[in-house]
Tab-separated table of C-alpha atoms and ligand atoms in Angstrom:
chain	number	residue	atom	x	y	z
A	130	UNK	CA	-56.775	0.291	-74.316
A	131	UNK	CA	-53.094	-0.840	-74.195
A	132	UNK	CA	-50.342	1.216	-75.939
A	133	UNK	CA	-48.434	-0.483	-78.749
A	134	UNK	CA	-46.177	2.448	-79.396
A	135	UNK	CA	-42.541	1.951	-78.621
A	136	UNK	CA	-41.828	5.443	-78.080
A	137	UNK	CA	-41.099	6.742	-74.710
A	138	UNK	CA	-44.238	8.374	-72.960
A	139	UNK	CA	-44.155	11.968	-71.708
A	140	UNK	CA	-47.158	14.232	-70.359
A	141	UNK	CA	-47.990	17.813	-71.004
A	142	UNK	CA	-49.659	19.383	-68.298
A	143	UNK	CA	-51.654	22.232	-69.932
A	144	UNK	CA	-52.999	23.192	-73.253
A	145	UNK	CA	-50.175	24.444	-75.309
A	146	UNK	CA	-49.498	25.442	-79.192
A	147	UNK	CA	-50.334	22.613	-81.761
A	148	UNK	CA	-46.881	22.828	-83.390
A	149	UNK	CA	-45.603	22.076	-79.924
A	150	UNK	CA	-47.447	18.524	-79.710
A	151	UNK	CA	-46.493	17.788	-83.303
A	152	UNK	CA	-42.830	18.346	-82.291
A	153	UNK	CA	-42.889	16.122	-79.482
A	154	UNK	CA	-45.047	13.515	-81.070
A	155	UNK	CA	-42.211	12.954	-83.575
A	156	UNK	CA	-40.272	11.439	-80.549
A	157	UNK	CA	-42.716	10.446	-77.799
A	158	UNK	CA	-46.235	8.986	-77.086
A	159	UNK	CA	-47.434	12.393	-75.874
A	160	UNK	CA	-50.449	12.719	-73.309
A	161	UNK	CA	-51.712	15.838	-73.667
A	162	UNK	CA	-54.322	18.222	-71.773
A	163	UNK	CA	-56.287	19.848	-74.745
A	164	UNK	CA	-59.208	20.752	-72.405
A	165	UNK	CA	-56.613	22.458	-70.679
A	166	UNK	CA	-58.080	21.222	-67.219
A	167	UNK	CA	-56.455	22.461	-63.924
A	168	UNK	CA	-55.243	19.021	-62.560
A	169	UNK	CA	-55.086	18.680	-58.904
A	170	UNK	CA	-52.068	16.896	-57.439
A	171	UNK	CA	-53.841	13.518	-57.427
A	172	UNK	CA	-54.670	13.747	-60.852
A	173	UNK	CA	-51.280	14.968	-61.966
A	174	UNK	CA	-49.668	11.842	-60.266
A	175	UNK	CA	-52.038	9.548	-61.783
A	176	UNK	CA	-51.212	11.044	-65.435
A	177	UNK	CA	-47.647	10.739	-64.718
A	178	UNK	CA	-47.488	7.047	-64.185
A	179	UNK	CA	-45.309	5.558	-67.049
A	180	UNK	CA	-43.974	8.781	-68.077
A	181	UNK	CA	-40.279	9.461	-68.526
A	182	UNK	CA	-40.616	13.330	-69.126
A	183	UNK	CA	-43.071	16.002	-68.272
A	184	UNK	CA	-43.628	19.421	-70.010
A	185	UNK	CA	-44.681	22.063	-67.207
A	186	UNK	CA	-45.504	25.574	-66.990
A	187	UNK	CA	-43.734	26.400	-63.890
A	188	UNK	CA	-46.558	26.014	-61.342
A	189	UNK	CA	-46.510	21.990	-61.219
A	190	UNK	CA	-45.020	21.374	-57.725
A	191	UNK	CA	-42.378	18.671	-58.436
A	192	UNK	CA	-40.904	17.524	-54.960
A	193	UNK	CA	-39.451	14.412	-53.003
A	194	UNK	CA	-43.004	12.846	-52.215
A	195	UNK	CA	-44.506	13.209	-56.298
A	196	UNK	CA	-40.925	11.779	-57.444
A	197	UNK	CA	-41.193	8.624	-55.053
A	198	UNK	CA	-44.444	7.766	-56.689
A	199	UNK	CA	-43.206	8.313	-60.097
A	200	UNK	CA	-40.202	6.204	-60.446
A	201	UNK	CA	-39.889	6.352	-64.245
A	202	UNK	CA	-39.660	10.105	-64.369
A	203	UNK	CA	-36.125	11.317	-65.877
A	204	UNK	CA	-36.959	14.742	-66.594
A	205	UNK	CA	-39.304	17.933	-66.030
A	206	UNK	CA	-38.989	20.669	-68.527
A	207	UNK	CA	-40.490	24.173	-67.446
A	208	UNK	CA	-41.244	26.269	-70.302
A	209	UNK	CA	-40.607	29.209	-67.832
A	210	UNK	CA	-37.400	30.605	-66.692
A	211	UNK	CA	-38.760	30.555	-63.015
A	212	UNK	CA	-38.519	27.212	-61.395
A	213	UNK	CA	-39.395	27.587	-57.825
A	214	UNK	CA	-41.802	24.865	-58.442
A	215	UNK	CA	-39.018	22.383	-58.642
A	216	UNK	CA	-37.400	21.103	-55.423
A	217	UNK	CA	-34.100	20.626	-57.232
A	218	UNK	CA	-32.386	19.130	-54.268
A	219	UNK	CA	-35.230	16.306	-54.281
A	220	UNK	CA	-34.838	15.894	-58.136
A	221	UNK	CA	-31.179	15.420	-58.148
A	222	UNK	CA	-31.452	12.865	-55.269
A	223	UNK	CA	-34.002	11.203	-57.538
A	224	UNK	CA	-31.958	11.314	-60.526
A	225	UNK	CA	-34.352	13.543	-62.088
A	226	UNK	CA	-33.357	16.380	-64.326
A	227	UNK	CA	-35.444	19.988	-64.324
A	228	UNK	CA	-34.837	22.461	-67.285
A	229	UNK	CA	-35.875	25.802	-67.566
A	230	UNK	CA	-36.181	28.330	-70.246
A	231	UNK	CA	-33.985	31.295	-69.764
A	232	UNK	CA	-33.081	34.140	-72.620
A	233	UNK	CA	-35.726	33.472	-75.032
A	234	UNK	CA	-38.026	35.876	-72.808
A	235	UNK	CA	-35.597	38.122	-71.307
A	236	UNK	CA	-36.247	41.440	-73.692
A	237	UNK	CA	-40.192	40.721	-73.912
A	238	UNK	CA	-40.326	40.579	-69.907
A	239	UNK	CA	-38.347	43.523	-69.800
A	240	UNK	CA	-40.491	45.355	-72.237
A	241	UNK	CA	-43.482	44.306	-70.043
A	242	UNK	CA	-41.682	45.486	-66.938
A	243	UNK	CA	-41.146	48.855	-68.625
A	244	UNK	CA	-44.871	48.955	-69.711
A	245	UNK	CA	-45.875	48.415	-66.224
A	246	UNK	CA	-43.544	51.173	-64.763
A	247	UNK	CA	-44.925	53.655	-67.121
A	248	UNK	CA	-48.400	52.653	-66.549
A	249	UNK	CA	-47.805	52.973	-62.826
A	250	UNK	CA	-46.006	56.115	-62.776
A	251	UNK	CA	-48.532	57.773	-65.140
A	252	UNK	CA	-51.426	56.662	-63.672
A	253	UNK	CA	-52.941	54.964	-66.653
A	254	UNK	CA	-55.185	52.350	-65.942
A	255	UNK	CA	-56.380	54.550	-62.873
A	256	UNK	CA	-57.237	57.446	-65.266
A	257	UNK	CA	-58.747	55.186	-68.062
A	258	UNK	CA	-61.109	53.888	-65.213
A	259	UNK	CA	-62.056	57.254	-64.568
A	260	UNK	CA	-62.578	58.089	-68.246
A	261	UNK	CA	-64.831	54.787	-68.779
A	262	UNK	CA	-66.850	55.576	-65.596
A	263	UNK	CA	-68.006	59.000	-67.263
A	264	UNK	CA	-66.369	60.958	-64.660
A	265	UNK	CA	-64.116	63.095	-67.328
A	266	UNK	CA	-66.209	66.562	-67.682
A	267	UNK	CA	-63.263	68.999	-67.723
A	268	UNK	CA	-59.491	69.262	-68.038
A	269	UNK	CA	-57.366	70.368	-64.875
A	270	UNK	CA	-54.146	71.318	-64.231
A	271	UNK	CA	-53.476	68.664	-61.549
A	272	UNK	CA	-55.588	65.637	-62.934
A	273	UNK	CA	-53.908	62.448	-62.590
A	274	UNK	CA	-50.512	64.012	-62.045
A	275	UNK	CA	-48.101	61.134	-62.013
A	276	UNK	CA	-44.245	60.603	-61.509
A	277	UNK	CA	-41.530	61.570	-63.710
A	278	UNK	CA	-39.962	58.624	-65.539
A	279	UNK	CA	-37.083	59.986	-67.838
A	280	UNK	CA	-34.152	61.472	-65.680
A	281	UNK	CA	-35.133	59.827	-62.546
A	282	UNK	CA	-33.476	57.122	-60.483
A	283	UNK	CA	-34.354	53.595	-61.281
A	284	UNK	CA	-33.634	50.878	-58.888
A	285	UNK	CA	-33.422	47.294	-59.836
A	286	UNK	CA	-33.558	44.378	-57.322
A	287	UNK	CA	-32.047	41.341	-58.674
A	288	UNK	CA	-29.662	42.032	-61.559
A	289	UNK	CA	-29.979	38.765	-64.250
A	290	UNK	CA	-30.627	38.834	-67.839
A	291	UNK	CA	-33.933	40.522	-67.165
A	292	UNK	CA	-32.872	43.225	-64.726
A	293	UNK	CA	-29.911	44.219	-66.913
A	294	UNK	CA	-32.351	44.459	-69.949
A	295	UNK	CA	-34.505	46.765	-67.781
A	296	UNK	CA	-31.348	48.620	-66.929
A	297	UNK	CA	-30.387	49.392	-70.365
A	298	UNK	CA	-34.063	50.638	-71.477
A	299	UNK	CA	-33.974	52.990	-68.492
A	300	UNK	CA	-30.452	54.609	-69.009
A	301	UNK	CA	-30.273	54.530	-72.861
A	302	UNK	CA	-34.224	54.948	-73.579
A	303	UNK	CA	-35.119	57.660	-70.742
A	304	UNK	CA	-31.949	58.973	-69.422
A	305	UNK	CA	-32.443	57.368	-65.954
A	306	UNK	CA	-29.935	56.985	-63.336
A	307	UNK	CA	-29.741	53.132	-62.742
A	308	UNK	CA	-28.715	51.463	-59.471
A	309	UNK	CA	-29.128	47.865	-58.544
A	310	UNK	CA	-28.858	45.325	-55.806
A	311	UNK	CA	-27.955	41.905	-56.390
A	312	UNK	CA	-26.214	38.974	-54.523
A	313	UNK	CA	-22.858	39.775	-56.289
A	314	UNK	CA	-22.322	42.998	-58.360
A	315	UNK	CA	-22.111	42.546	-62.178
A	316	UNK	CA	-18.602	42.828	-63.747
A	317	UNK	CA	-17.169	46.388	-64.387
A	318	UNK	CA	-17.815	45.446	-68.385
A	319	UNK	CA	-21.464	44.672	-67.833
A	320	UNK	CA	-21.998	47.554	-65.171
A	321	UNK	CA	-20.760	50.034	-68.041
A	322	UNK	CA	-22.993	48.156	-70.647
A	323	UNK	CA	-25.987	48.671	-68.619
A	324	UNK	CA	-25.036	52.077	-67.352
A	325	UNK	CA	-25.880	50.768	-63.668
A	326	UNK	CA	-24.136	51.159	-60.301
A	327	UNK	CA	-24.177	48.582	-57.545
A	328	UNK	CA	-25.688	50.058	-54.449
A	329	UNK	CA	-26.680	48.078	-50.964
A	330	UNK	CA	-30.114	47.251	-50.663
A	331	UNK	CA	-30.809	50.048	-48.024
A	332	UNK	CA	-29.480	52.531	-50.592
A	333	UNK	CA	-31.737	50.889	-53.220
A	334	UNK	CA	-34.739	51.257	-51.346
A	335	UNK	CA	-34.061	54.783	-50.023
A	336	UNK	CA	-33.284	56.262	-53.408
A	337	UNK	CA	-35.029	54.647	-56.359
A	338	UNK	CA	-37.767	56.696	-57.713
A	339	UNK	CA	-39.248	53.390	-59.391
A	340	UNK	CA	-38.047	50.229	-58.097
A	341	UNK	CA	-38.451	47.173	-60.329
A	342	UNK	CA	-38.198	43.763	-58.653
A	343	UNK	CA	-36.640	41.059	-60.873
A	344	UNK	CA	-35.294	38.627	-58.071
A	345	UNK	CA	-36.004	34.947	-58.284
A	346	UNK	CA	-38.107	33.560	-55.720
A	347	UNK	CA	-36.741	31.422	-52.894
A	348	UNK	CA	-37.014	31.081	-49.054
A	349	UNK	CA	-34.243	33.845	-49.040
A	350	UNK	CA	-36.347	36.197	-51.321
A	351	UNK	CA	-39.698	35.467	-49.535
A	352	UNK	CA	-41.092	38.937	-48.409
A	353	UNK	CA	-37.810	40.627	-49.212
A	354	UNK	CA	-40.174	43.558	-49.702
A	355	UNK	CA	-42.639	44.038	-46.574
A	356	UNK	CA	-43.787	46.700	-44.453
A	357	UNK	CA	-40.182	47.704	-43.129
A	358	UNK	CA	-38.780	47.988	-46.490
A	359	UNK	CA	-41.800	49.862	-47.830
A	360	UNK	CA	-41.241	52.410	-45.085
A	361	UNK	CA	-37.658	52.989	-46.431
A	362	UNK	CA	-38.920	53.918	-49.899
A	363	UNK	CA	-39.707	57.572	-51.027
A	364	UNK	CA	-43.361	58.585	-50.426
A	365	UNK	CA	-43.359	59.551	-54.135
A	366	UNK	CA	-41.929	56.126	-55.143
A	367	UNK	CA	-43.280	53.367	-57.245
A	368	UNK	CA	-42.828	49.633	-56.884
A	369	UNK	CA	-42.932	47.274	-59.775
A	370	UNK	CA	-43.062	43.636	-59.350
A	371	UNK	CA	-42.606	41.356	-62.414
A	372	UNK	CA	-40.473	38.444	-60.677
A	373	UNK	CA	-42.824	36.201	-58.375
A	374	UNK	CA	-45.517	36.220	-55.778
A	375	UNK	CA	-44.187	35.992	-52.399
A	376	UNK	CA	-41.296	38.228	-53.117
A	377	UNK	CA	-43.481	41.069	-51.846
A	378	UNK	CA	-45.562	40.856	-48.894
A	379	UNK	CA	-49.036	41.753	-50.640
A	380	UNK	CA	-51.089	42.392	-47.396
A	381	UNK	CA	-48.193	44.672	-46.222
A	382	UNK	CA	-48.136	46.599	-49.850
A	383	UNK	CA	-51.830	46.842	-49.875
A	384	UNK	CA	-51.653	48.613	-46.524
A	385	UNK	CA	-48.761	50.922	-47.769
A	386	UNK	CA	-50.557	51.931	-50.903
A	387	UNK	CA	-53.779	52.787	-48.923
A	388	UNK	CA	-51.667	54.822	-46.368
A	389	UNK	CA	-49.368	56.506	-49.025
A	390	UNK	CA	-46.362	54.982	-47.685
A	391	UNK	CA	-45.303	54.741	-51.312
A	392	UNK	CA	-47.259	56.398	-54.266
A	393	UNK	CA	-48.196	53.407	-56.521
A	394	UNK	CA	-47.360	49.902	-57.428
A	395	UNK	CA	-47.486	47.718	-60.446
A	396	UNK	CA	-47.985	43.856	-60.153
A	397	UNK	CA	-47.812	41.317	-62.588
A	398	UNK	CA	-47.524	38.671	-60.014
A	399	UNK	CA	-49.128	37.847	-56.734
A	400	UNK	CA	-48.672	35.626	-53.661
A	401	UNK	CA	-51.045	32.766	-54.108
A	402	UNK	CA	-51.864	33.790	-57.691
A	403	UNK	CA	-54.211	33.727	-59.425
A	404	UNK	CA	-56.155	34.756	-56.259
A	405	UNK	CA	-55.220	38.294	-55.508
A	406	UNK	CA	-55.231	40.072	-51.903
A	407	UNK	CA	-58.679	41.630	-51.703
A	408	UNK	CA	-57.162	44.799	-50.384
A	409	UNK	CA	-55.032	45.166	-53.577
A	410	UNK	CA	-58.354	44.881	-55.575
A	411	UNK	CA	-59.898	48.204	-53.728
A	412	UNK	CA	-56.742	50.204	-53.638
A	413	UNK	CA	-56.874	52.747	-56.710
A	414	UNK	CA	-53.139	53.370	-56.684
A	415	UNK	CA	-52.305	49.881	-58.458
A	416	UNK	CA	-51.894	48.661	-61.607
A	417	UNK	CA	-52.777	44.904	-61.818
A	418	UNK	CA	-51.923	42.302	-64.772
A	419	UNK	CA	-52.605	38.515	-64.794
A	420	UNK	CA	-48.841	37.378	-64.893
A	421	UNK	CA	-48.542	38.223	-68.524
A	422	UNK	CA	-44.904	39.886	-68.727
A	423	UNK	CA	-43.773	36.982	-71.387
A	424	UNK	CA	-46.914	37.038	-73.058
A	425	UNK	CA	-46.326	37.508	-76.843
A	426	UNK	CA	-47.062	34.857	-79.044
A	427	UNK	CA	-43.491	34.960	-80.644
A	428	UNK	CA	-41.978	34.354	-77.014
A	429	UNK	CA	-44.318	31.952	-75.808
A	430	UNK	CA	-43.674	30.069	-78.769
A	431	UNK	CA	-39.814	30.149	-78.190
A	432	UNK	CA	-40.322	29.123	-74.470
A	433	UNK	CA	-42.406	26.054	-75.405
A	434	UNK	CA	-40.127	25.219	-78.096
A	435	UNK	CA	-36.886	25.562	-75.734
A	436	UNK	CA	-38.925	23.053	-73.371
A	437	UNK	CA	-39.357	20.655	-76.392
A	438	UNK	CA	-35.614	21.002	-77.202
A	439	UNK	CA	-34.812	20.135	-73.675
A	440	UNK	CA	-36.966	17.142	-73.643
A	441	UNK	CA	-35.691	16.015	-77.100
A	442	UNK	CA	-32.237	16.852	-76.143
A	443	UNK	CA	-32.159	15.096	-73.267
A	444	UNK	CA	-34.297	11.695	-73.827
A	445	UNK	CA	-33.409	11.070	-77.359
A	446	UNK	CA	-29.634	12.653	-77.622
A	447	UNK	CA	-28.738	12.454	-73.921
A	448	UNK	CA	-27.973	16.339	-73.342
A	449	UNK	CA	-30.309	19.021	-72.348
A	450	UNK	CA	-29.995	22.392	-73.803
A	451	UNK	CA	-30.674	24.416	-70.262
A	452	UNK	CA	-30.214	21.918	-67.282
A	453	UNK	CA	-30.678	23.238	-63.963
A	454	UNK	CA	-29.433	20.511	-61.173
A	455	UNK	CA	-25.579	21.488	-60.303
A	456	UNK	CA	-23.551	18.464	-61.116
A	457	UNK	CA	-26.207	16.447	-62.443
A	458	UNK	CA	-24.714	13.167	-63.984
A	459	UNK	CA	-27.624	11.061	-64.477
A	460	UNK	CA	-27.971	9.941	-68.121
A	461	UNK	CA	-31.428	9.476	-70.057
B	132	DGY	C1	-41.367	32.720	-66.249
B	132	DGY	O1	-40.919	32.433	-67.280
B	132	DGY	O2	-41.057	32.508	-65.203
B	132	DGY	C2	-42.507	33.892	-66.173
B	132	DGY	O3	-42.799	34.468	-64.958
B	132	DGY	C3	-43.915	33.525	-67.086
B	132	DGY	O4	-44.082	32.598	-66.297
């Protein structure tokens, strides 16, 4: 059937809140995926034909090859803060804007980082499995003895907004000494606000009792934590990854957990997710969650709303709220 609408056409790649579709439909002719099918590359390409904008969920690969086949596309709006699915250089070269959803998920994600840290240090899921399996027959003085959280040293790799929110929770909520490593140190004022001290990566690895990864994924951060880094960590320490799969070498981590090179890990993100390295599924000293750090209804709504604001802002009013491409000049 031929469309009679004169509204610009956009695509929403996955199921999303109905209110989001309603908002978009005020301005655009919207093709949705209410069945929430997982489209392969060919299907995504087919659906993108004739679309000027696309609402993405942080996993759809937008690169030169795809852009060459979608000449009408002007904006890709991720509802996530992470945007490693975008080849920004290729997008800029093709005159396509990329946007993400920063800030709105910071506190919720930091809450979850702490939840994972606590669950990992205090062996919450491991002991629950033990109880559910009917193994709990008596109390004993050393049963599921875990690592201290309050007063310990919290290490943070990557000190953006989420890292800072985790630092504040550690310093002010749990009396932890907070150390961090980042491409560049924070301003003195921000360090004071987070009660955090800049250290080298080596000092971070060797000193932290609990190391939280919040660094964005890039070629430079790929396998930033592998066998050599794990070997530098304390045997009593825990590692928490709420950043992106691929920052940790999952095979090396599984081996390190098995050999007690470190005490435990908490992982919300995985290399090649939703697949999980099979060895991680067999070691008991790891807490595994399915990429849910930002998953509260309010936060997911705010993330989706920001993607809508970007699509409407750019395509209707000529200005996106949170553009990514440096020096991007193309207009909608
Ligand atoms: C993000 O926003 O990047 C989170 O990882 C949710 O996918």
